[in-house]
């Protein structure tokens, strides 16, 4: 696919402006737990760390220019840190990794996809409440 074609596809990507109040976020706690969060470097990294991961992975499709992404990102990091390694968070910048954005049909950011053993289980689009994010994660975890 040509670069121009990719640009035309992604030019329709919009940034959702739904931004409810943030509750229960602690950026310092999230900063201490950054090892649970990683930025996808390339397709091989995505394959190795997301598709072949035995743990559930939240894939946060984001963009540097997206205001709601800047709200949701730290909240996801804090919530994922609370799961103490039972789930991981992969961040995918749609401007840097257009191929992955196209592959997963991303048309709005932020979009979060829940992956389990390389399979897409569910997704949500936009900023949402912490309890709904936690319920989203709980559905990805194996029964205890």
mmCIF file of C-alpha atoms in Angstrom:
data_model
loop_
_atom_site.group_PDB
_atom_site.id
_atom_site.type_symbol
_atom_site.label_atom_id
_atom_site.label_comp_id
_atom_site.label_asym_id
_atom_site.label_seq_id
_atom_site.Cartn_x
_atom_site.Cartn_y
_atom_site.Cartn_z
ATOM 1 C CA UNK A 1 0.000 0.000 0.000
ATOM 2 C CA UNK A 2 1.427 3.380 -0.920
ATOM 3 C CA UNK A 3 2.226 6.002 1.697
ATOM 4 C CA UNK A 4 -0.393 8.288 0.146
ATOM 5 C CA UNK A 5 -3.054 5.569 0.455
ATOM 6 C CA UNK A 6 -2.151 4.967 4.104
ATOM 7 C CA UNK A 7 -2.335 8.708 4.791
ATOM 8 C CA UNK A 8 -5.788 8.901 3.158
ATOM 9 C CA UNK A 9 -7.028 6.021 5.317
ATOM 10 C CA UNK A 10 -5.702 7.542 8.518
ATOM 11 C CA UNK A 11 -6.858 11.058 7.709
ATOM 12 C CA UNK A 12 -10.327 9.889 8.736
ATOM 13 C CA UNK A 13 -9.113 8.930 12.217
ATOM 14 C CA UNK A 14 -10.663 11.250 14.732
ATOM 15 C CA UNK A 15 -9.913 11.945 18.342
ATOM 16 C CA UNK A 16 -12.904 11.403 20.608
ATOM 17 C CA UNK A 17 -13.583 14.310 22.911
ATOM 18 C CA UNK A 18 -15.569 12.451 25.577
ATOM 19 C CA UNK A 19 -13.624 13.251 28.751
ATOM 20 C CA UNK A 20 -15.371 12.396 32.021
ATOM 21 C CA UNK A 21 -13.725 13.409 35.282
ATOM 22 C CA UNK A 22 -10.763 11.368 36.414
ATOM 23 C CA UNK A 23 -11.276 9.443 39.640
ATOM 24 C CA UNK A 24 -8.758 7.416 41.553
ATOM 25 C CA UNK A 25 -5.692 8.123 39.437
ATOM 26 C CA UNK A 26 -2.273 8.365 41.036
ATOM 27 C CA UNK A 27 0.430 9.260 38.485
ATOM 28 C CA UNK A 28 3.244 8.559 40.972
ATOM 29 C CA UNK A 29 2.038 5.003 41.507
ATOM 30 C CA UNK A 30 1.770 4.507 37.743
ATOM 31 C CA UNK A 31 5.288 5.871 37.221
ATOM 32 C CA UNK A 32 6.672 3.312 39.677
ATOM 33 C CA UNK A 33 4.991 0.493 37.756
ATOM 34 C CA UNK A 34 6.017 1.429 34.200
ATOM 35 C CA UNK A 35 7.536 -2.002 33.584
ATOM 36 C CA UNK A 36 3.964 -3.253 33.107
ATOM 37 C CA UNK A 37 3.554 -0.767 30.264
ATOM 38 C CA UNK A 38 5.552 -0.687 27.058
ATOM 39 C CA UNK A 39 5.609 1.240 23.799
ATOM 40 C CA UNK A 40 5.414 -1.002 20.753
ATOM 41 C CA UNK A 41 8.561 -0.480 18.666
ATOM 42 C CA UNK A 42 7.649 -2.334 15.447
ATOM 43 C CA UNK A 43 5.564 -5.247 14.127
ATOM 44 C CA UNK A 44 8.026 -7.843 15.450
ATOM 45 C CA UNK A 45 7.864 -6.250 18.908
ATOM 46 C CA UNK A 46 4.041 -6.305 18.701
ATOM 47 C CA UNK A 47 4.107 -9.982 17.730
ATOM 48 C CA UNK A 48 6.580 -10.925 20.471
ATOM 49 C CA UNK A 49 5.115 -8.879 23.316
ATOM 50 C CA UNK A 50 1.392 -8.815 22.491
ATOM 51 C CA UNK A 51 0.385 -11.670 20.204
ATOM 52 C CA UNK A 52 2.654 -14.266 21.837
ATOM 53 C CA UNK A 53 2.128 -13.089 25.416
ATOM 54 C CA UNK A 54 0.618 -15.604 27.843
ATOM 55 C CA UNK A 55 -0.889 -12.771 29.884
ATOM 56 C CA UNK A 56 -3.803 -10.625 28.747
ATOM 57 C CA UNK A 57 -2.633 -7.398 27.096
ATOM 58 C CA UNK A 58 -4.489 -4.115 26.747
ATOM 59 C CA UNK A 59 -3.440 -2.471 23.489
ATOM 60 C CA UNK A 60 -3.894 1.297 23.734
ATOM 61 C CA UNK A 61 -4.000 2.839 20.253
ATOM 62 C CA UNK A 62 -3.098 6.463 20.844
ATOM 63 C CA UNK A 63 -1.669 9.597 19.230
ATOM 64 C CA UNK A 64 0.499 12.406 20.579
ATOM 65 C CA UNK A 65 -1.974 15.049 19.316
ATOM 66 C CA UNK A 66 -5.002 13.440 21.016
ATOM 67 C CA UNK A 67 -6.148 15.183 24.213
ATOM 68 C CA UNK A 68 -8.367 12.341 25.487
ATOM 69 C CA UNK A 69 -5.454 9.922 24.918
ATOM 70 C CA UNK A 70 -3.415 12.000 27.374
ATOM 71 C CA UNK A 71 -6.175 11.577 29.952
ATOM 72 C CA UNK A 72 -6.790 7.868 29.395
ATOM 73 C CA UNK A 73 -3.130 6.767 29.163
ATOM 74 C CA UNK A 74 -2.092 7.506 32.775
ATOM 75 C CA UNK A 75 -5.373 6.083 34.077
ATOM 76 C CA UNK A 76 -4.783 2.822 32.185
ATOM 77 C CA UNK A 77 -1.235 2.648 33.580
ATOM 78 C CA UNK A 78 -2.497 3.109 37.139
ATOM 79 C CA UNK A 79 -5.265 0.537 36.778
ATOM 80 C CA UNK A 80 -2.983 -2.028 35.082
ATOM 81 C CA UNK A 81 -0.388 -1.537 37.848
ATOM 82 C CA UNK A 82 -3.068 -2.490 40.366
ATOM 83 C CA UNK A 83 -3.295 -5.925 38.760
ATOM 84 C CA UNK A 84 0.316 -6.604 39.843
ATOM 85 C CA UNK A 85 1.564 -8.198 36.634
ATOM 86 C CA UNK A 86 -1.530 -10.227 35.725
ATOM 87 C CA UNK A 87 -2.160 -7.945 32.725
ATOM 88 C CA UNK A 88 0.113 -5.748 30.593
ATOM 89 C CA UNK A 89 -0.413 -2.532 28.659
ATOM 90 C CA UNK A 90 0.981 -1.980 25.160
ATOM 91 C CA UNK A 91 0.884 1.524 23.715
ATOM 92 C CA UNK A 92 0.696 1.882 19.927
ATOM 93 C CA UNK A 93 1.153 5.343 18.406
ATOM 94 C CA UNK A 94 -1.037 5.311 15.284
ATOM 95 C CA UNK A 95 1.158 7.881 13.549
ATOM 96 C CA UNK A 96 4.279 5.740 14.013
ATOM 97 C CA UNK A 97 2.579 2.389 13.400
ATOM 98 C CA UNK A 98 0.001 3.040 10.707
ATOM 99 C CA UNK A 99 0.202 -0.596 9.596
ATOM 100 C CA UNK A 100 -1.074 -1.819 12.977
ATOM 101 C CA UNK A 101 -3.784 0.858 13.079
ATOM 102 C CA UNK A 102 -5.038 -0.282 9.681
ATOM 103 C CA UNK A 103 -4.764 -3.976 10.579
ATOM 104 C CA UNK A 104 -6.971 -3.464 13.650
ATOM 105 C CA UNK A 105 -9.401 -1.075 11.929
ATOM 106 C CA UNK A 106 -8.689 1.884 14.191
ATOM 107 C CA UNK A 107 -10.857 4.845 13.171
ATOM 108 C CA UNK A 108 -10.916 6.794 16.460
ATOM 109 C CA UNK A 109 -8.454 7.338 19.270
ATOM 110 C CA UNK A 110 -8.127 6.400 21.997
ATOM 111 C CA UNK A 111 -9.121 2.817 21.209
ATOM 112 C CA UNK A 112 -8.236 0.039 23.650
ATOM 113 C CA UNK A 113 -8.282 -3.585 22.513
ATOM 114 C CA UNK A 114 -8.163 -6.499 24.942
ATOM 115 C CA UNK A 115 -5.972 -9.330 23.627
ATOM 116 C CA UNK A 116 -5.660 -12.813 25.113
ATOM 117 C CA UNK A 117 -3.054 -15.175 23.626
ATOM 118 C CA UNK A 118 -2.994 -13.207 20.389
ATOM 119 C CA UNK A 119 -6.753 -13.067 19.966
ATOM 120 C CA UNK A 120 -8.829 -9.894 20.119
ATOM 121 C CA UNK A 121 -11.466 -10.405 22.820
ATOM 122 C CA UNK A 122 -13.048 -6.959 23.154
ATOM 123 C CA UNK A 123 -12.470 -3.245 22.780
ATOM 124 C CA UNK A 124 -13.669 0.171 23.853
ATOM 125 C CA UNK A 125 -13.289 3.584 22.267
ATOM 126 C CA UNK A 126 -12.839 6.871 24.107
ATOM 127 C CA UNK A 127 -12.302 7.811 27.728
ATOM 128 C CA UNK A 128 -14.416 5.801 30.154
ATOM 129 C CA UNK A 129 -14.872 5.432 33.912
ATOM 130 C CA UNK A 130 -12.303 3.510 35.966
ATOM 131 C CA UNK A 131 -14.813 0.890 37.135
ATOM 132 C CA UNK A 132 -15.726 0.113 33.520
ATOM 133 C CA UNK A 133 -12.036 -0.231 32.624
ATOM 134 C CA UNK A 134 -11.586 -2.623 35.555
ATOM 135 C CA UNK A 135 -14.613 -4.669 34.436
ATOM 136 C CA UNK A 136 -13.127 -4.740 30.919
ATOM 137 C CA UNK A 137 -9.858 -6.138 32.320
ATOM 138 C CA UNK A 138 -11.627 -8.655 34.578
ATOM 139 C CA UNK A 139 -13.312 -10.217 31.535
ATOM 140 C CA UNK A 140 -9.857 -10.816 30.008
ATOM 141 C CA UNK A 141 -8.388 -12.560 33.054
ATOM 142 C CA UNK A 142 -8.560 -16.334 33.482
ATOM 143 C CA UNK A 143 -10.904 -17.569 36.226
ATOM 144 C CA UNK A 144 -9.182 -17.740 39.607
#
